[in-house]
Amino acid sequence: MEKKHVSAFELYQNALLESTPEVKPSSVQVTPKKKKRKENGIQTPKPIKKAKMKPMVKQVIKSSPREERLERLEEEVQCGEKSGEALEALLSDLAEVSNSRERASKLFQWLIQPIPSKSFFRDTWEKKPVLIKRQNPDYYKGLFSTAEFDRILRQDDVQYGVNLDVTSYTNGKRETHNPPGRALPFTVWEFYESGCSLRMLNPQAFSSTVWSVLSILQEQFGSMAGANVYLTPPGTQGFAPHYDDIEAFVVQLEGKKHWRVYNPRSEDEVLPVVSSLNFSQSEIGKPILEVVLEAGDLLYFPRGFIHQGNCLPDAHSLHITVSSYQRNSWGNLLAKVVPAALEMAMEEDVDFRRGLPVDYLTYMGVQNSDKEDPRRAQFLSRIEGLMKKLSTFAPVDAAVDQKARDYLHDCLPPMLTAEERASSVQGAPSRWEDGEAVDVGVTIRGQTRVRLIRSGIARLCSDGEAVWLYYTADNSRVYHKEAPKSVEIKAEQTDGMEFLIHAYPKFVTVGSLPCESAEDKVSLAELLFEKGLIHTAEPLQRS
């Protein structure tokens, strides 16, 4: 049964002031050959070459337990008690969680509380919008603020069109007002006072809190987590109706904003590959969800759902949109699989190399599509058979590794805790003092206990000739400012690298790494330590 449309103002005036969050989901739901060849110009991987060695016992040493503190954190997150000024404390407590995957899960649960994350991904993710009304304006306090916005403008090099957009939407017309050069407070706040909205495109480059939150959440999604901040003056609108190509979590930080969300207009616009152009009001129909977001509220909508937001006359609005899952679909993966599969099939199966019928142009093609010719049916049947056969050549693991390399390049670098910094290369005591370099070099021994700094910080991939370790530790907080980072791993050390990856989150001794020699074990650990990929159970002492 279709729900009666209620205006946002009526919803706002009649909102119940309850102490527990109110969840309002939308009622609308949119429905073997082994030979390796080049894949899109890149060699599909041969099995990773590993040095022969005697079987050995893999020794694993557990990290010290912190059960009581972590159990208390679990209860606070589930009860929604970690809010407002406690965000800093929440992040501090999360740093005590040994497994970064669990850390990401707990932070995401806090973001969407009180909806259990399992039910969110089962019932809501990619399917329908959901609204969480908290009646707690301080729930997200500390994540970002207008004061921090102003500080960034004063202290950092914010460039128009790169880091900041100035926009307006008046009388159905969307405009961008970016001048060239640096965005200084004098000009930016003049734009704001004249009724323009301000969009900060990469707040994680300037805000350590946003960086910390996004670098944790990217492990929850297995996809880059990004963010934009939007500051809108009272009684104005900055953007035309449109849909995006990302999953959007709109987090209201200050003030309030009137939102309208609309269904995709057709099946072709469900989970779109790219964002839309601007729509006119006449093109989008009636909203399926209309609400006023207040500080502490959350609105989620999947890619493809049209949306627009405007400020009420009596308050400004500051919100941050956390986003993920851009270009992370089955189709995006198949775009890497299919060309490589076809190249392999052409090399290995004569059926793919046989010539086309000499007269196929006389009965195939658009101009012949209405012909009733038995040769058309035979031709299409042949294509169907080859397409089915093509799947047997699909280098799926190689394509997944290509996708993983893209993801690692997209990722933010990890924001280290004080403990991680002290026990990693960033906390090494080497320094310049009294006219000379002192405390140069640290000693890693067989009994040194190490682990990866994060679960997803590195991944082994093969290009068919060598084994490479791709990693995020040296990435920039600015999207793709740096080239992808990788280092070659010797064949005799690949077993040790795999062991470290799968041992996470446990610390293991360097001596337990399944490499052929003690020298290989130590040299692998030294390489990973220098690259900032591992840290030690205790800070290292100088040589």
mmCIF file of N, CA and C in Angstrom, residues 400-486:
data_model
loop_
_atom_site.group_PDB
_atom_site.id
_atom_site.type_symbol
_atom_site.label_atom_id
_atom_site.label_comp_id
_atom_site.label_asym_id
_atom_site.label_seq_id
_atom_site.Cartn_x
_atom_site.Cartn_y
_atom_site.Cartn_z
ATOM 1 N N VAL A 400 41.000 -10.538 -9.458
ATOM 2 C CA VAL A 400 40.782 -10.063 -8.088
ATOM 3 C C VAL A 400 42.032 -9.376 -7.569
ATOM 4 N N ASP A 401 43.191 -9.906 -7.885
ATOM 5 C CA ASP A 401 44.428 -9.250 -7.460
ATOM 6 C C ASP A 401 44.591 -7.885 -8.126
ATOM 7 N N GLN A 402 44.193 -7.777 -9.394
ATOM 8 C CA GLN A 402 44.224 -6.460 -10.042
ATOM 9 C C GLN A 402 43.293 -5.495 -9.320
ATOM 10 N N LYS A 403 42.104 -5.985 -8.970
ATOM 11 C CA LYS A 403 41.134 -5.149 -8.256
ATOM 12 C C LYS A 403 41.705 -4.751 -6.893
ATOM 13 N N ALA A 404 42.367 -5.692 -6.230
ATOM 14 C CA ALA A 404 42.958 -5.413 -4.920
ATOM 15 C C ALA A 404 44.060 -4.364 -5.024
ATOM 16 N N ARG A 405 44.841 -4.413 -6.091
ATOM 17 C CA ARG A 405 45.889 -3.403 -6.269
ATOM 18 C C ARG A 405 45.271 -2.013 -6.423
ATOM 19 N N ASP A 406 44.175 -1.942 -7.170
ATOM 20 C CA ASP A 406 43.479 -0.659 -7.309
ATOM 21 C C ASP A 406 42.982 -0.169 -5.950
ATOM 22 N N TYR A 407 42.418 -1.082 -5.169
ATOM 23 C CA TYR A 407 41.903 -0.730 -3.841
ATOM 24 C C TYR A 407 43.015 -0.227 -2.930
ATOM 25 N N LEU A 408 44.136 -0.918 -2.931
ATOM 26 C CA LEU A 408 45.256 -0.499 -2.082
ATOM 27 C C LEU A 408 45.777 0.872 -2.494
ATOM 28 N N HIS A 409 45.722 1.172 -3.787
ATOM 29 C CA HIS A 409 46.144 2.497 -4.250
ATOM 30 C C HIS A 409 45.149 3.561 -3.788
ATOM 31 N N ASP A 410 43.863 3.207 -3.751
ATOM 32 C CA ASP A 410 42.819 4.147 -3.335
ATOM 33 C C ASP A 410 42.869 4.456 -1.833
ATOM 34 N N CYS A 411 43.355 3.511 -1.045
ATOM 35 C CA CYS A 411 43.225 3.575 0.409
ATOM 36 C C CYS A 411 43.980 4.747 1.033
ATOM 37 N N LEU A 412 43.453 5.177 2.168
ATOM 38 C CA LEU A 412 44.201 6.080 3.024
ATOM 39 C C LEU A 412 45.287 5.296 3.757
ATOM 40 N N PRO A 413 46.392 5.945 4.101
ATOM 41 C CA PRO A 413 47.381 5.269 4.941
ATOM 42 C C PRO A 413 46.826 5.104 6.346
ATOM 43 N N PRO A 414 47.311 4.134 7.097
ATOM 44 C CA PRO A 414 46.814 3.962 8.463
ATOM 45 C C PRO A 414 47.261 5.111 9.357
ATOM 46 N N MET A 415 46.374 5.525 10.257
ATOM 47 C CA MET A 415 46.755 6.503 11.273
ATOM 48 C C MET A 415 47.187 5.715 12.504
ATOM 49 N N LEU A 416 48.458 5.749 12.809
ATOM 50 C CA LEU A 416 49.006 4.897 13.862
ATOM 51 C C LEU A 416 48.651 5.414 15.249
ATOM 52 N N THR A 417 48.439 4.482 16.154
ATOM 53 C CA THR A 417 48.278 4.841 17.556
ATOM 54 C C THR A 417 49.656 5.143 18.138
ATOM 55 N N ALA A 418 49.675 5.710 19.337
ATOM 56 C CA ALA A 418 50.954 6.014 19.987
ATOM 57 C C ALA A 418 51.758 4.746 20.201
ATOM 58 N N GLU A 419 51.078 3.660 20.568
ATOM 59 C CA GLU A 419 51.762 2.388 20.801
ATOM 60 C C GLU A 419 52.343 1.834 19.499
ATOM 61 N N GLU A 420 51.566 1.903 18.418
ATOM 62 C CA GLU A 420 52.049 1.414 17.126
ATOM 63 C C GLU A 420 53.215 2.252 16.622
ATOM 64 N N ARG A 421 53.116 3.548 16.813
ATOM 65 C CA ARG A 421 54.203 4.419 16.376
ATOM 66 C C ARG A 421 55.491 4.097 17.134
ATOM 67 N N ALA A 422 55.378 3.888 18.433
ATOM 68 C CA ALA A 422 56.565 3.618 19.252
ATOM 69 C C ALA A 422 57.234 2.304 18.884
ATOM 70 N N SER A 423 56.460 1.350 18.361
ATOM 71 C CA SER A 423 57.002 0.021 18.075
ATOM 72 C C SER A 423 57.188 -0.227 16.581
ATOM 73 N N SER A 424 57.125 0.841 15.776
ATOM 74 C CA SER A 424 57.324 0.717 14.323
ATOM 75 C C SER A 424 58.494 1.584 13.898
ATOM 76 N N VAL A 425 58.729 1.615 12.606
ATOM 77 C CA VAL A 425 59.858 2.400 12.084
ATOM 78 C C VAL A 425 59.693 3.890 12.395
ATOM 79 N N GLN A 426 58.438 4.335 12.520
ATOM 80 C CA GLN A 426 58.233 5.755 12.802
ATOM 81 C C GLN A 426 58.675 6.147 14.217
ATOM 82 N N GLY A 427 58.795 5.170 15.101
ATOM 83 C CA GLY A 427 59.244 5.459 16.454
ATOM 84 C C GLY A 427 60.687 5.081 16.706
ATOM 85 N N ALA A 428 61.401 4.687 15.660
ATOM 86 C CA ALA A 428 62.809 4.317 15.832
ATOM 87 C C ALA A 428 63.593 5.504 16.399
ATOM 88 N N PRO A 429 64.563 5.247 17.267
ATOM 89 C CA PRO A 429 65.241 6.338 17.997
ATOM 90 C C PRO A 429 66.270 7.108 17.182
ATOM 91 N N SER A 430 66.512 6.738 15.946
ATOM 92 C CA SER A 430 67.538 7.418 15.136
ATOM 93 C C SER A 430 67.240 8.909 15.027
ATOM 94 N N ARG A 431 68.294 9.735 15.223
ATOM 95 C CA ARG A 431 68.091 11.188 15.203
ATOM 96 C C ARG A 431 69.447 11.888 15.061
ATOM 97 N N TRP A 432 69.381 13.195 14.842
ATOM 98 C CA TRP A 432 70.586 14.028 14.795
ATOM 99 C C TRP A 432 70.740 14.736 16.133
ATOM 100 N N GLU A 433 71.901 14.605 16.729
ATOM 101 C CA GLU A 433 72.100 15.189 18.054
ATOM 102 C C GLU A 433 73.568 15.548 18.245
ATOM 103 N N ASP A 434 73.805 16.776 18.692
ATOM 104 C CA ASP A 434 75.167 17.244 18.979
ATOM 105 C C ASP A 434 76.101 17.045 17.790
ATOM 106 N N GLY A 435 75.592 17.369 16.610
ATOM 107 C CA GLY A 435 76.441 17.341 15.433
ATOM 108 C C GLY A 435 76.678 15.985 14.830
ATOM 109 N N GLU A 436 75.932 14.967 15.249
ATOM 110 C CA GLU A 436 76.127 13.645 14.670
ATOM 111 C C GLU A 436 74.832 12.833 14.730
ATOM 112 N N ALA A 437 74.762 11.801 13.867
ATOM 113 C CA ALA A 437 73.615 10.884 13.872
ATOM 114 C C ALA A 437 73.806 9.882 15.000
ATOM 115 N N VAL A 438 72.785 9.743 15.829
ATOM 116 C CA VAL A 438 72.882 8.834 16.967
ATOM 117 C C VAL A 438 71.743 7.813 16.930
ATOM 118 N N ASP A 439 71.957 6.713 17.637
ATOM 119 C CA ASP A 439 70.988 5.610 17.732
ATOM 120 C C ASP A 439 70.538 5.149 16.350
ATOM 121 N N VAL A 440 71.496 5.047 15.440
ATOM 122 C CA VAL A 440 71.183 4.613 14.072
ATOM 123 C C VAL A 440 71.125 3.090 14.046
ATOM 124 N N GLY A 441 70.047 2.578 13.462
ATOM 125 C CA GLY A 441 69.907 1.137 13.316
ATOM 126 C C GLY A 441 69.294 0.476 14.534
ATOM 127 N N VAL A 442 68.459 -0.489 14.285
ATOM 128 C CA VAL A 442 67.881 -1.297 15.351
ATOM 129 C C VAL A 442 68.113 -2.760 14.992
ATOM 130 N N THR A 443 68.046 -3.605 15.977
ATOM 131 C CA THR A 443 68.345 -5.013 15.767
ATOM 132 C C THR A 443 67.075 -5.847 15.806
ATOM 133 N N ILE A 444 66.816 -6.579 14.723
ATOM 134 C CA ILE A 444 65.727 -7.566 14.689
ATOM 135 C C ILE A 444 66.358 -8.942 14.766
ATOM 136 N N ARG A 445 65.913 -9.716 15.719
ATOM 137 C CA ARG A 445 66.478 -11.040 15.949
ATOM 138 C C ARG A 445 65.398 -12.111 15.759
ATOM 139 N N GLY A 446 65.811 -13.341 15.832
ATOM 140 C CA GLY A 446 64.870 -14.449 15.654
ATOM 141 C C GLY A 446 63.763 -14.462 16.679
ATOM 142 N N GLN A 447 64.047 -13.984 17.896
ATOM 143 C CA GLN A 447 63.031 -13.990 18.952
ATOM 144 C C GLN A 447 62.160 -12.736 18.960
ATOM 145 N N THR A 448 62.456 -11.783 18.079
ATOM 146 C CA THR A 448 61.636 -10.572 17.999
ATOM 147 C C THR A 448 60.237 -10.929 17.532
ATOM 148 N N ARG A 449 59.238 -10.428 18.236
ATOM 149 C CA ARG A 449 57.843 -10.714 17.883
ATOM 150 C C ARG A 449 57.280 -9.575 17.038
ATOM 151 N N VAL A 450 56.702 -9.928 15.894
ATOM 152 C CA VAL A 450 56.222 -8.927 14.937
ATOM 153 C C VAL A 450 54.840 -9.316 14.431
ATOM 154 N N ARG A 451 54.164 -8.320 13.843
ATOM 155 C CA ARG A 451 52.920 -8.566 13.104
ATOM 156 C C ARG A 451 52.686 -7.381 12.159
ATOM 157 N N LEU A 452 51.775 -7.562 11.194
ATOM 158 C CA LEU A 452 51.386 -6.457 10.335
ATOM 159 C C LEU A 452 50.711 -5.380 11.168
ATOM 160 N N ILE A 453 50.869 -4.125 10.768
ATOM 161 C CA ILE A 453 50.254 -3.024 11.503
ATOM 162 C C ILE A 453 48.741 -3.022 11.316
ATOM 163 N N ARG A 454 48.268 -3.418 10.139
ATOM 164 C CA ARG A 454 46.829 -3.513 9.864
ATOM 165 C C ARG A 454 46.556 -4.790 9.079
ATOM 166 N N SER A 455 45.343 -5.273 9.173
ATOM 167 C CA SER A 455 44.965 -6.484 8.454
ATOM 168 C C SER A 455 45.150 -6.324 6.953
ATOM 169 N N GLY A 456 44.664 -5.227 6.381
ATOM 170 C CA GLY A 456 44.684 -5.068 4.935
ATOM 171 C C GLY A 456 45.754 -4.139 4.424
ATOM 172 N N ILE A 457 46.828 -3.982 5.163
ATOM 173 C CA ILE A 457 47.850 -2.998 4.777
ATOM 174 C C ILE A 457 48.680 -3.454 3.587
ATOM 175 N N ALA A 458 48.714 -4.770 3.302
ATOM 176 C CA ALA A 458 49.570 -5.278 2.229
ATOM 177 C C ALA A 458 48.953 -6.535 1.623
ATOM 178 N N ARG A 459 49.334 -6.808 0.369
ATOM 179 C CA ARG A 459 48.820 -7.980 -0.329
ATOM 180 C C ARG A 459 49.867 -8.476 -1.319
ATOM 181 N N LEU A 460 50.045 -9.803 -1.341
ATOM 182 C CA LEU A 460 50.951 -10.428 -2.292
ATOM 183 C C LEU A 460 50.266 -10.607 -3.644
ATOM 184 N N CYS A 461 50.954 -10.222 -4.712
ATOM 185 C CA CYS A 461 50.449 -10.420 -6.066
ATOM 186 C C CYS A 461 51.617 -10.849 -6.955
ATOM 187 N N SER A 462 51.285 -11.606 -8.006
ATOM 188 C CA SER A 462 52.313 -12.025 -8.958
ATOM 189 C C SER A 462 51.993 -11.468 -10.330
ATOM 190 N N ASP A 463 53.015 -11.025 -11.056
ATOM 191 C CA ASP A 463 52.813 -10.561 -12.421
ATOM 192 C C ASP A 463 53.219 -11.622 -13.435
ATOM 193 N N GLY A 464 53.440 -12.845 -12.952
ATOM 194 C CA GLY A 464 53.845 -13.938 -13.823
ATOM 195 C C GLY A 464 55.336 -14.159 -13.832
ATOM 196 N N GLU A 465 56.097 -13.153 -13.484
ATOM 197 C CA GLU A 465 57.550 -13.265 -13.458
ATOM 198 C C GLU A 465 58.105 -13.108 -12.053
ATOM 199 N N ALA A 466 57.516 -12.201 -11.286
ATOM 200 C CA ALA A 466 57.998 -11.923 -9.930
ATOM 201 C C ALA A 466 56.805 -11.794 -8.992
ATOM 202 N N VAL A 467 57.095 -11.852 -7.699
ATOM 203 C CA VAL A 467 56.071 -11.683 -6.666
ATOM 204 C C VAL A 467 56.266 -10.311 -6.042
ATOM 205 N N TRP A 468 55.182 -9.545 -5.976
ATOM 206 C CA TRP A 468 55.233 -8.188 -5.457
ATOM 207 C C TRP A 468 54.313 -8.048 -4.268
ATOM 208 N N LEU A 469 54.732 -7.244 -3.315
ATOM 209 C CA LEU A 469 53.902 -6.910 -2.170
ATOM 210 C C LEU A 469 53.437 -5.469 -2.345
ATOM 211 N N TYR A 470 52.123 -5.292 -2.560
ATOM 212 C CA TYR A 470 51.531 -3.958 -2.667
ATOM 213 C C TYR A 470 51.049 -3.534 -1.286
ATOM 214 N N TYR A 471 51.187 -2.237 -0.963
ATOM 215 C CA TYR A 471 50.884 -1.810 0.398
ATOM 216 C C TYR A 471 50.405 -0.361 0.431
ATOM 217 N N THR A 472 49.823 0.021 1.577
ATOM 218 C CA THR A 472 49.199 1.341 1.730
ATOM 219 C C THR A 472 49.960 2.279 2.661
ATOM 220 N N ALA A 473 50.979 1.789 3.344
ATOM 221 C CA ALA A 473 51.618 2.566 4.408
ATOM 222 C C ALA A 473 52.153 3.917 3.918
ATOM 223 N N ASP A 474 52.604 3.988 2.663
ATOM 224 C CA ASP A 474 53.185 5.224 2.140
ATOM 225 C C ASP A 474 52.199 6.018 1.283
ATOM 226 N N ASN A 475 50.918 5.637 1.279
ATOM 227 C CA ASN A 475 49.929 6.402 0.523
ATOM 228 C C ASN A 475 49.777 7.809 1.103
ATOM 229 N N SER A 476 49.265 8.703 0.280
ATOM 230 C CA SER A 476 48.989 10.066 0.729
ATOM 231 C C SER A 476 47.550 10.168 1.236
ATOM 232 N N ARG A 477 47.303 11.143 2.094
ATOM 233 C CA ARG A 477 45.930 11.436 2.502
ATOM 234 C C ARG A 477 45.152 12.137 1.387
ATOM 235 N N VAL A 478 45.859 12.563 0.353
ATOM 236 C CA VAL A 478 45.233 13.122 -0.843
ATOM 237 C C VAL A 478 45.102 12.005 -1.871
ATOM 238 N N TYR A 479 43.902 11.814 -2.394
ATOM 239 C CA TYR A 479 43.585 10.691 -3.284
ATOM 240 C C TYR A 479 44.544 10.633 -4.471
ATOM 241 N N HIS A 480 45.255 9.497 -4.603
ATOM 242 C CA HIS A 480 46.138 9.195 -5.724
ATOM 243 C C HIS A 480 47.232 10.236 -5.938
ATOM 244 N N LYS A 481 47.610 10.919 -4.881
ATOM 245 C CA LYS A 481 48.728 11.859 -5.014
ATOM 246 C C LYS A 481 50.022 11.116 -5.273
ATOM 247 N N GLU A 482 50.133 9.911 -4.719
ATOM 248 C CA GLU A 482 51.315 9.080 -4.905
ATOM 249 C C GLU A 482 51.014 7.930 -5.859
ATOM 250 N N ALA A 483 52.031 7.427 -6.526
ATOM 251 C CA ALA A 483 51.889 6.238 -7.365
ATOM 252 C C ALA A 483 51.677 5.015 -6.468
ATOM 253 N N PRO A 484 51.115 3.914 -7.005
ATOM 254 C CA PRO A 484 50.964 2.695 -6.201
ATOM 255 C C PRO A 484 52.303 2.246 -5.629
ATOM 256 N N LYS A 485 52.275 1.761 -4.395
ATOM 257 C CA LYS A 485 53.505 1.364 -3.711
ATOM 258 C C LYS A 485 53.628 -0.157 -3.699
ATOM 259 N N SER A 486 54.803 -0.660 -4.055
ATOM 260 C CA SER A 486 55.036 -2.104 -4.034
ATOM 261 C C SER A 486 56.518 -2.378 -3.855
#
